[in-house]
Amino acid sequence: MIELKNVVKTYDQKTIVVDRLNLKIEKGQIIVLIGESGCGKTTSMKMINRLIPMSDGEILFDGKSIMDYSPVELRRKIGYVIQKVGLLPHITIGENIELVPKLLNWDKKKRRLRALELLELVDLDKSYYHRYAHELSGGQQQRIGVARALATNPDVILMDEPFSALDPMTREQLQRELLKLQDELGKTIVFVTHDMDEALKIGDKIAVMKDGKILQFDTPERILKHPVNDYVENFVGKDRLWKLPEMMYAKDIMNRKVEVIGARRRGLQAFEIMKSRGIRRAIVVEKEGKQQQVPLGWIHINQLRGQKAEEKILRDLVKVEIQAVHETENLPNVLALMKETEANRLVVVDDEEKMVGVVTQSSVLDVLADLVSEYEEEGDED
Amino acid sequence: MELIRFMVAHAEDIFGALIQHMKITGIAVAFAILIGVPIGIWISKKQNIAGFVLGVANIMQTIPSLALFGLIIPIMGIGFKPSVFVLLLYALMPIIKNTYIGITTVDAAVIEAGRGMGMTRMQILKMIEVPLSLPMIMGGIRISTVINIGTATIAALIGAGGLGDFIFRGISMADNMMILTGAIPTALLALVMDALLNFVEVKLTPKGLKGEE
Ligand SMILES: Nc1ncnc2c1ncn2[C@@H]1O[C@H](COP(=O)(O)OP(=O)(O)OP(=O)(O)O)[C@@H](O)[C@H]1O
Ligand SMILES: [Mg+2]
């Protein structure tokens, strides 16, 4: 949809503000640009709709260089939302939303219908149509800002810290609504913020910027779990996973090594094996020695005692049914399932229902303990 | 009481002078608007020359009006035209300055939003900058008008007529009543115009801006 190729912005031929930036923005995604103040986020974004002319490089919009469009034509294809909203104070909210449609000579009825439709989309009552900007709260004004950007149904929307000036509750609400809107409309959104929580919440992909360069362009999950360097790691904040348990999955908290034992073994044999391995519990599987297979159930060493048990094969002895959980289930869901089923341990399976690991209460505790200690370490540094 | 009797006796003359007075100032201000507003808009877009233009206009303002009327005689002679011309020069400054301030103080976010939406420069000027600076521009026009009503009395010196005639005649005849006959209607005219234009200014303030502050 949009591709930045070696884009450079310099002022006075020497101050490099954006340094050979490469960025590929896929259709229908929310891309977040994040970084410290002055790192060039706004500049990078404004070069896309030519509000700032680039010094070098190329930006493709829909496969065509942005220089092949006139600035006005380009901007009308790209919605634009800024922190200060910038509603025209002397005309009504309705007229604000209808501004570009009016410039494009839509007829009055069509414009009005569109404005009312957009008001509904951003969750504002029709009565706001006749109001003025100064009568609206900051959050409401920004809803109008979004509605206005959507007026002519552009495929791409640029948003420069649209929610930064809002109180935390309103901000969260608008973030949620943006995501909802995105689900409905499937726009391509470039979103600038300096708030990592916001970036993680709404970004399909995040570009972490520093000194006019992109350090890492990745999914939120990968940014969290595999920061490319210390800067990104610190920027993301080590406590982040702790704050976002939704981003931790069963495969991150499981023990990969699982004691397995073949289903055809007799009880006595199994008892000896387990004793020699020093384990009290094992998972019964079809083929011994290989973990990646469908688990049959748990066996506890106590089940193997006594004449009867010693004679039988494990397949017939397995009683405790296993509770399985998919490897991509997140931490809150894993915990909920443990609580619900009163299971002390869950088997983690992949798409083919094959076992990849086990989550036990202690493995969960281990992960949390790690996070807490990292969190505290970080706190000590301040 | 005597003054009132005097003024009633000369009512017709006073009325005629008043009309003439309004004509000189009105025409001068009208031209000042036609010239000053575009200059104000123009320099607001060219910051590098704004200082120069405003400076020149400022200096013009400081030249004593008596001197300027005197200076114009060798160039344009006496009568209606040179008077209007001098008054126009005086009226320019507040109009240029207010237009300039009005346009340059329009909220940058609104203009950025406009540009971002794909409005052309002309559309931004017409639909955003001018409407939003209109109250400020009107303020400049009001100041110009009020100043000009006073200054126009001096135009009588170079034969423009108007209420100044009474004042100068009164001075030369040492007739206070005559002076007041010119001065009082001038002051009243200034007050009335001030109120009137103030009213227009308020009327022109876009509805969405009135609630602010
Ligand atoms: N017109 C200009 N002339 C010179 N330098 C500029 C100009 N505009 C911006 N800069 C510089 O470019 C750098 C990047 O600015 P930019 O606005 O893109 O930062 P940002 O990442 O959006 O920061 P913030 O989070 O504070 O909005 C800054 O160091 C800024 O000082
Ligand atoms: Mg910025």
XYZ file of C-alpha atoms and ligand atoms in Angstrom:
627
model
C 0.000 0.000 0.000
C 2.735 2.415 1.060
C 6.427 1.861 0.744
C 9.189 4.142 1.932
C 12.491 3.519 0.220
C 15.634 5.099 1.586
C 13.716 8.178 2.565
C 15.868 11.000 3.839
C 14.955 14.339 5.345
C 17.583 16.933 6.009
C 17.327 20.536 7.044
C 19.990 22.982 5.888
C 21.723 20.180 4.021
C 23.298 18.904 7.214
C 20.833 18.228 10.011
C 19.623 14.750 9.241
C 16.205 14.257 10.709
C 15.161 11.115 8.884
C 17.938 8.829 7.766
C 17.430 6.405 4.894
C 14.164 5.093 6.197
C 12.733 1.911 4.746
C 9.246 0.864 5.635
C 6.709 -1.313 3.929
C 3.159 -0.775 5.012
C 0.766 -3.541 4.087
C -2.830 -2.890 3.218
C -5.255 -3.154 6.106
C -2.657 -2.973 8.833
C -2.131 -0.542 11.668
C 1.500 0.472 11.698
C 2.732 2.316 14.752
C 5.737 4.622 14.657
C 7.152 5.021 18.124
C 10.222 6.641 19.612
C 11.431 9.432 21.810
C 10.514 13.019 21.165
C 12.381 14.429 18.192
C 13.290 11.088 16.640
C 11.493 11.958 13.424
C 8.126 10.256 13.708
C 6.045 13.228 12.655
C 8.478 14.130 9.906
C 8.376 10.601 8.507
C 4.606 10.584 8.553
C 4.197 13.995 6.993
C 6.443 13.046 4.115
C 3.874 10.431 3.134
C 1.195 13.024 2.368
C 3.772 15.547 1.260
C 3.098 18.010 4.053
C 6.864 17.874 4.378
C 8.880 17.441 1.194
C 11.417 14.628 1.394
C 15.034 15.383 0.627
C 15.881 12.061 -0.930
C 14.497 8.599 -1.519
C 11.154 7.479 -2.753
C 7.717 6.864 -1.348
C 5.296 4.679 -3.229
C 1.577 5.000 -2.696
C -0.452 2.282 -4.352
C 2.605 1.353 -6.361
C 3.041 4.858 -7.715
C 5.524 7.468 -6.543
C 3.874 10.139 -4.434
C 5.593 12.689 -6.624
C 3.363 11.538 -9.482
C 0.321 12.804 -7.602
C -0.365 16.462 -7.000
C -0.146 17.187 -3.258
C -3.834 18.039 -3.100
C -4.848 14.916 -4.956
C -2.617 12.768 -2.761
C -3.899 14.262 0.476
C -7.483 13.717 -0.506
C -6.719 10.018 -0.812
C -5.153 9.933 2.634
C -7.014 10.763 5.833
C -5.121 12.870 8.328
C -5.689 13.115 12.062
C -3.546 15.206 14.406
C -3.246 15.564 18.140
C -4.706 19.056 18.194
C -7.556 17.929 15.932
C -7.815 21.307 14.204
C -11.546 21.482 13.665
C -12.606 24.697 11.980
C -14.133 26.620 14.868
C -16.394 28.857 12.815
C -18.448 26.185 11.135
C -20.574 23.417 12.604
C -19.381 19.899 13.298
C -21.465 18.701 10.381
C -19.875 21.208 8.041
C -16.469 20.193 9.309
C -17.082 16.577 8.413
C -18.512 17.593 5.054
C -15.669 19.891 4.153
C -13.740 17.679 1.772
C -16.848 16.123 0.237
C -17.955 19.688 -0.405
C -14.650 20.552 -2.053
C -15.200 17.499 -4.206
C -18.633 18.808 -5.159
C -20.713 16.061 -3.653
C -24.328 17.071 -3.635
C -25.787 18.329 -0.421
C -27.917 15.337 0.383
C -25.125 12.844 -0.120
C -22.800 14.935 2.049
C -25.253 15.130 4.832
C -26.025 11.451 4.792
C -22.319 10.725 4.917
C -21.797 13.083 7.852
C -24.619 11.505 9.824
C -23.333 8.040 9.019
C -19.887 9.005 10.264
C -21.252 10.547 13.451
C -22.864 7.225 14.172
C -19.665 5.395 13.328
C -17.688 7.391 15.879
C -20.432 6.938 18.425
C -21.789 10.453 18.593
C -25.406 11.459 18.513
C -26.862 13.046 15.379
C -27.542 16.204 17.363
C -23.823 17.002 17.275
C -24.215 17.831 13.609
C -25.281 21.374 14.438
C -22.867 21.968 17.287
C -19.569 23.839 17.232
C -16.147 22.481 18.088
C -15.734 24.475 21.288
C -18.873 22.901 22.697
C -17.286 19.453 22.545
C -14.960 17.711 24.956
C -11.462 16.784 23.801
C -12.485 13.191 23.253
C -15.542 14.183 21.259
C -13.501 16.584 19.161
C -11.076 13.847 18.286
C -13.948 11.561 17.311
C -14.958 14.252 14.870
C -11.332 14.448 13.758
C -11.490 10.759 12.918
C -14.893 11.076 11.279
C -13.621 13.934 9.153
C -10.625 11.899 8.047
C -12.961 9.119 6.971
C -15.371 11.380 5.094
C -14.328 10.497 1.580
C -13.492 6.952 2.561
C -9.729 7.033 1.994
C -7.881 3.721 2.158
C -5.070 5.158 4.200
C -5.191 7.257 7.358
C -2.265 8.984 9.003
C -2.677 9.681 12.706
C -0.145 11.755 14.636
C -0.550 11.163 18.359
C -4.302 11.442 17.979
C -5.092 10.416 21.530
C -2.109 11.840 23.406
C -3.894 14.881 24.737
C -6.754 12.904 26.204
C -7.177 11.615 29.737
C -6.333 7.924 30.183
C -9.892 6.714 30.267
C -10.996 8.572 27.172
C -7.799 7.519 25.460
C -8.465 3.866 26.123
C -11.997 4.197 24.936
C -10.905 5.786 21.689
C -8.208 3.159 21.220
C -10.813 0.457 21.553
C -13.075 2.245 19.131
C -10.276 2.658 16.649
C -9.686 -1.078 16.732
C -13.373 -1.734 16.314
C -13.504 0.693 13.454
C -10.490 -0.938 11.915
C -12.201 -4.328 12.098
C -15.167 -2.898 10.254
C -13.401 -0.781 7.681
C -10.012 -2.431 7.219
C -8.123 0.815 6.645
C -4.394 1.067 6.374
C -3.362 3.214 9.317
C -0.049 4.826 10.148
C -0.184 5.799 13.778
C 2.415 7.873 15.608
C 2.694 7.668 19.370
C 5.268 7.782 22.112
C 3.194 5.603 24.387
C 4.346 1.991 24.307
C 1.142 0.692 25.873
C -0.798 2.319 23.102
C 1.540 0.933 20.456
C 1.244 -2.607 21.786
C -2.487 -2.326 22.052
C -3.301 -1.116 18.589
C -0.341 -1.923 16.369
C -0.283 -4.815 13.956
C 3.315 -3.869 13.545
C 5.491 -1.438 15.433
C 8.441 0.533 14.138
C 10.721 1.648 16.948
C 12.584 4.760 15.817
C 15.674 6.519 17.078
C 17.562 9.433 15.520
C 15.650 9.217 12.276
C 16.207 5.493 11.840
C 14.028 2.483 12.390
C 15.698 0.144 14.871
C 13.121 -2.584 14.696
C 9.984 -3.112 12.661
C 8.106 -6.069 13.987
C 4.936 -7.411 15.502
C 4.203 -6.259 19.054
C 4.892 -9.747 20.291
C 8.307 -9.950 18.698
C 9.196 -6.455 19.854
C 8.369 -7.557 23.372
C 10.042 -10.909 23.309
C 12.885 -10.374 20.915
C 14.022 -6.767 21.048
C 16.929 -6.346 18.637
C 19.051 -4.377 21.060
C 19.210 -2.855 24.505
C 17.710 0.397 23.355
C 14.563 -1.284 22.106
C 14.444 -3.504 25.161
C 14.655 -0.544 27.485
C 12.274 1.454 25.417
C 9.725 -1.321 25.516
C 10.321 -1.672 29.228
C 11.204 -4.951 30.846
C 8.086 -4.900 32.904
C 5.952 -4.834 29.811
C 5.179 -8.556 29.635
C 4.130 -8.378 33.216
C 1.685 -5.663 32.354
C 0.454 -7.461 29.291
C -0.189 -11.079 30.276
C -2.243 -11.372 27.103
C 1.023 -11.398 25.242
C 2.344 -14.430 27.081
C 1.309 -17.703 25.645
C 1.234 -21.257 26.911
C 4.326 -22.040 24.895
C 6.191 -19.303 26.746
C 5.395 -20.631 30.181
C 5.468 -24.398 29.628
C 8.174 -26.847 30.520
C 9.408 -28.214 27.267
C 10.801 -31.340 28.767
C 8.087 -33.803 29.679
C 8.513 -37.245 31.154
C 6.788 -39.696 28.852
C 6.385 -43.400 29.056
C 5.167 -45.914 26.476
C 1.614 -47.149 26.641
C 2.562 -50.812 26.180
C 4.706 -51.086 29.258
C 3.394 -53.135 32.134
C 2.831 -51.521 35.468
C 5.802 -53.141 37.183
C 8.177 -52.132 34.450
C 6.877 -48.591 34.449
C 7.220 -48.433 38.206
C 10.885 -49.346 37.965
C 11.542 -46.888 35.155
C 9.925 -44.054 37.008
C 11.706 -44.922 40.181
C 15.038 -44.950 38.437
C 14.292 -41.640 36.767
C 13.214 -40.253 40.090
C 9.807 -39.108 38.915
C 6.387 -39.667 40.364
C 4.317 -38.674 37.400
C 4.576 -39.214 33.665
C 2.526 -38.913 30.563
C 1.571 -42.049 28.773
C 2.164 -41.959 25.046
C 1.876 -44.427 22.215
C 5.540 -44.604 21.372
C 8.183 -44.365 23.997
C 11.039 -41.909 23.719
C 9.320 -39.366 21.565
C 7.560 -36.440 23.089
C 5.873 -35.007 20.030
C 2.815 -37.218 19.937
C -0.733 -37.429 21.132
C -0.780 -37.839 24.924
C -3.036 -40.526 26.359
C -3.090 -39.471 29.972
C -1.240 -39.036 33.200
C 0.079 -41.890 35.245
C 1.138 -41.498 38.864
C 3.573 -43.874 40.483
C 1.034 -44.738 43.189
C -1.268 -46.187 40.556
C 1.367 -48.751 39.727
C 1.588 -50.379 43.131
C -0.112 -53.650 43.926
C -0.407 -57.039 42.191
C -3.126 -56.050 39.786
C -1.500 -52.926 38.498
C 1.821 -54.560 38.008
C 0.320 -56.979 35.510
C -1.595 -54.500 33.380
C -0.238 -52.366 30.591
C -0.236 -48.619 31.056
C -2.838 -47.961 28.391
C -5.383 -49.652 30.633
C -4.139 -48.034 33.760
C -4.353 -44.436 32.648
C -7.143 -42.863 34.560
C -6.486 -39.191 35.009
C -7.646 -37.512 31.878
C -5.411 -34.874 30.475
C -6.421 -31.247 30.159
C -4.921 -29.948 26.977
C -4.385 -26.354 25.974
C -3.215 -24.982 22.645
C 0.276 -23.508 22.613
C -0.991 -20.075 21.617
C -3.476 -19.768 24.457
C -2.547 -16.724 26.530
C -1.668 -16.634 30.198
C -4.995 -15.385 31.557
C -6.817 -18.122 29.665
C -4.358 -20.759 30.811
C -4.837 -19.703 34.411
C -8.582 -19.615 33.991
C -8.584 -23.136 32.580
C -6.441 -24.425 35.437
C -8.785 -22.945 37.923
C -11.896 -24.118 36.171
C -10.782 -27.707 35.716
C -8.946 -27.762 39.011
C -6.079 -29.279 37.072
C -2.634 -28.831 38.480
C -1.071 -29.377 35.118
C -2.059 -28.790 31.532
C -0.607 -30.429 28.495
C 0.307 -27.951 25.814
C -0.446 -29.149 22.316
C 0.215 -27.858 18.841
C -2.128 -27.626 15.892
C -1.975 -31.384 15.394
C -2.875 -32.012 19.019
C 0.624 -33.287 19.613
C 2.220 -32.553 22.922
C 4.859 -29.826 22.992
C 5.130 -29.242 26.732
C 3.417 -29.035 30.068
C 2.244 -26.097 32.083
C 2.212 -26.706 35.802
C 1.433 -24.347 38.600
C 5.097 -24.168 39.385
C 6.084 -23.337 35.809
C 3.619 -20.445 35.894
C 5.060 -19.344 39.188
C 8.593 -19.538 37.797
C 7.738 -17.234 34.911
C 5.987 -14.758 37.151
C 8.846 -14.823 39.621
C 11.269 -14.047 36.798
C 9.189 -11.115 35.694
C 8.809 -9.786 39.199
C 12.521 -9.920 39.809
C 13.261 -8.165 36.523
C 10.651 -5.591 37.401
C 12.230 -4.989 40.769
C 15.727 -4.821 39.352
C 14.558 -2.164 36.979
C 12.919 -0.284 39.806
C 16.173 -0.390 41.798
C 18.043 1.318 39.013
C 15.987 4.475 39.250
C -28.017 77.265 25.568
C -26.535 79.806 23.327
C -24.503 77.081 21.685
C -27.608 75.059 20.949
C -29.328 78.073 19.473
C -26.259 78.742 17.359
C -26.123 75.181 16.160
C -29.807 75.059 15.327
C -29.395 78.255 13.334
C -26.593 76.691 11.377
C -28.178 73.253 11.195
C -28.169 73.114 7.449
C -24.484 74.037 7.178
C -23.542 71.585 9.891
C -25.460 68.811 8.191
C -23.814 69.563 4.885
C -20.377 69.566 6.492
C -21.164 66.342 8.315
C -22.092 64.616 5.057
C -18.917 65.904 3.427
C -16.914 64.747 6.444
C -18.389 61.275 6.233
C -17.723 61.191 2.539
C -14.025 61.978 2.897
C -13.427 59.494 5.688
C -15.693 56.872 4.153
C -13.965 56.938 0.797
C -10.525 57.003 2.394
C -11.328 54.028 4.609
C -12.931 52.146 1.733
C -9.778 52.490 -0.343
C -7.666 51.649 2.669
C -9.615 48.402 3.028
C -9.216 47.584 -0.647
C -5.487 48.123 -0.431
C -4.699 47.252 3.180
C -6.423 43.887 3.496
C -4.661 42.341 0.503
C -1.344 43.775 1.691
C -1.977 42.377 5.174
C -2.766 38.952 3.725
C 0.203 39.102 1.407
C 2.757 39.970 4.073
C 1.341 37.323 6.405
C 2.538 34.810 3.815
C 5.884 36.506 3.355
C 7.322 36.827 6.792
C 10.584 38.230 5.439
C 8.971 41.381 4.101
C 6.315 41.696 6.771
C 8.651 43.555 9.105
C 9.575 46.002 6.388
C 6.025 46.747 5.300
C 4.772 47.102 8.855
C 7.731 49.350 9.611
C 7.000 51.657 6.720
C 3.336 51.811 7.642
C 4.329 52.539 11.202
C 6.580 55.423 10.233
C 3.844 56.877 8.071
C 1.633 56.850 11.128
C 4.140 58.926 13.074
C 4.344 61.780 10.557
C 2.173 64.581 11.980
C -0.966 64.781 9.892
C -0.614 68.537 9.542
C 2.799 68.019 7.941
C 1.534 65.341 5.601
C -1.333 67.542 4.417
C 1.205 70.274 3.812
C 3.534 67.968 1.928
C 0.826 66.711 -0.385
C -0.111 70.161 -1.708
C 2.872 70.528 -4.061
C 2.192 67.059 -5.411
C -1.582 66.824 -5.674
C -2.730 70.341 -5.046
C -5.639 71.074 -2.755
C -9.179 69.846 -2.441
C -10.987 66.554 -2.110
C -8.570 64.137 -3.780
C -5.377 64.931 -1.863
C -7.337 64.930 1.381
C -8.717 61.475 0.716
C -5.265 60.325 -0.270
C -3.658 61.468 2.976
C -6.440 60.001 5.054
C -6.059 56.742 3.176
C -2.412 56.594 4.157
C -3.385 57.025 7.783
C -6.087 54.406 7.558
C -3.782 51.815 6.023
C -1.647 51.029 9.006
C -4.292 49.686 11.421
C -5.905 47.691 8.629
C -2.668 46.132 7.391
C -1.515 45.407 10.901
C -4.763 43.883 12.085
C -5.126 41.802 8.955
C -1.587 40.567 9.373
C -2.105 39.718 13.037
C -5.460 38.133 12.327
C -4.088 35.827 9.652
C -0.869 34.926 11.429
C -2.624 34.049 14.665
C -5.066 31.589 13.132
C -4.589 28.320 15.003
C -1.805 26.459 13.202
C -3.515 23.136 13.895
C -6.575 24.220 11.934
C -4.455 25.146 8.952
C -2.442 21.948 9.192
C -5.664 19.984 9.278
C -6.860 21.886 6.236
C -3.666 21.200 4.342
C -3.715 17.587 5.422
C -7.238 17.235 4.083
C -6.107 18.469 0.721
C -7.370 22.032 0.716
C -5.587 24.323 -1.711
C -3.875 27.486 -0.486
C -6.731 29.533 -1.857
C -9.316 27.367 -0.142
C -7.455 27.653 3.137
C -7.345 31.414 2.745
C -10.995 31.751 1.845
C -12.493 29.105 4.089
C -10.241 29.297 7.123
C -7.892 32.242 7.389
C -10.093 35.103 6.286
C -13.233 34.062 8.155
C -11.228 33.482 11.298
C -9.456 36.836 11.089
C -12.546 38.779 10.111
C -13.230 40.141 13.598
C -9.610 41.262 13.834
C -9.749 42.914 10.401
C -12.981 44.645 11.346
C -11.236 45.895 14.460
C -8.598 47.482 12.244
C -11.242 49.075 10.076
C -12.962 50.478 13.141
C -9.764 51.989 14.490
C -8.969 53.488 11.078
C -12.398 54.994 10.790
C -12.373 56.554 14.217
C -8.878 57.978 13.771
C -9.805 59.269 10.333
C -12.896 61.063 11.538
C -10.646 63.100 13.811
C -7.858 63.586 11.280
C -10.317 64.600 8.575
C -10.992 67.843 10.419
C -7.467 68.890 9.461
C -8.226 68.140 5.813
C -10.352 71.293 5.857
C -7.034 73.126 5.757
C -6.434 72.004 2.198
C -9.947 72.667 1.152
C -11.658 69.351 1.608
C -14.526 70.845 3.546
C -16.224 68.892 6.288
C -16.610 69.673 9.955
C -13.043 70.970 10.141
C -14.227 74.086 8.345
C -16.100 75.217 11.447
C -13.121 74.571 13.645
C -10.623 76.496 11.543
C -13.060 79.319 10.986
C -13.671 79.411 14.733
C -9.950 79.508 15.426
C -9.300 82.390 13.038
C -12.266 84.338 14.416
C -11.493 83.356 18.009
C -15.069 82.123 18.158
C -15.337 79.256 20.614
C -18.894 78.563 19.722
C -17.894 78.069 16.125
C -15.084 75.711 17.167
C -17.489 73.639 19.245
C -19.947 73.541 16.401
C -17.306 71.660 14.458
C -15.838 69.659 17.313
C -18.975 68.293 18.907
C -20.480 66.687 15.789
C -17.025 65.289 14.978
C -16.766 63.656 18.369
C -20.329 62.379 18.158
C -19.695 60.979 14.696
C -16.598 59.179 15.947
C -18.520 57.719 18.873
C -21.418 56.585 16.740
C -19.167 55.022 14.109
C -17.171 53.295 16.807
C -20.309 51.786 18.285
C -21.689 50.875 14.887
C -18.546 49.179 13.663
C -18.133 47.452 16.965
C -21.583 46.042 16.457
C -20.640 44.863 12.972
C -17.474 43.330 14.380
C -19.466 41.308 16.867
C -21.945 40.350 14.167
C -19.123 39.153 11.940
C -17.575 37.014 14.632
C -18.469 33.481 13.570
C -20.963 31.832 15.842
C -18.547 29.097 16.749
C -16.036 31.605 18.047
C -18.294 33.630 20.271
C -18.561 31.029 22.963
C -14.833 30.949 23.474
C -13.034 32.646 26.328
N 11.608 22.972 10.116
C 12.593 22.341 10.773
N 13.862 22.764 10.701
C 14.845 22.125 11.347
N 14.676 21.043 12.113
C 13.427 20.566 12.234
C 12.324 21.170 11.575
N 11.215 20.479 11.876
C 11.603 19.483 12.691
N 12.919 19.531 12.912
C 13.692 18.590 13.750
O 13.478 17.303 13.272
C 13.486 16.370 14.335
C 12.329 15.436 14.214
O 11.139 16.135 14.421
P 9.747 15.409 14.489
O 8.696 16.446 14.641
O 9.624 14.490 13.345
O 9.894 14.582 15.823
P 8.863 13.597 16.502
O 9.487 12.259 16.523
O 7.536 13.704 15.866
O 8.840 14.166 17.980
P 7.621 14.381 19.005
O 7.393 13.076 19.673
O 8.160 15.395 19.952
O 6.454 14.874 18.214
C 13.529 17.180 15.612
O 14.823 17.085 16.156
C 13.220 18.578 15.176
O 13.913 19.500 15.959
Mg 5.662 14.525 16.495
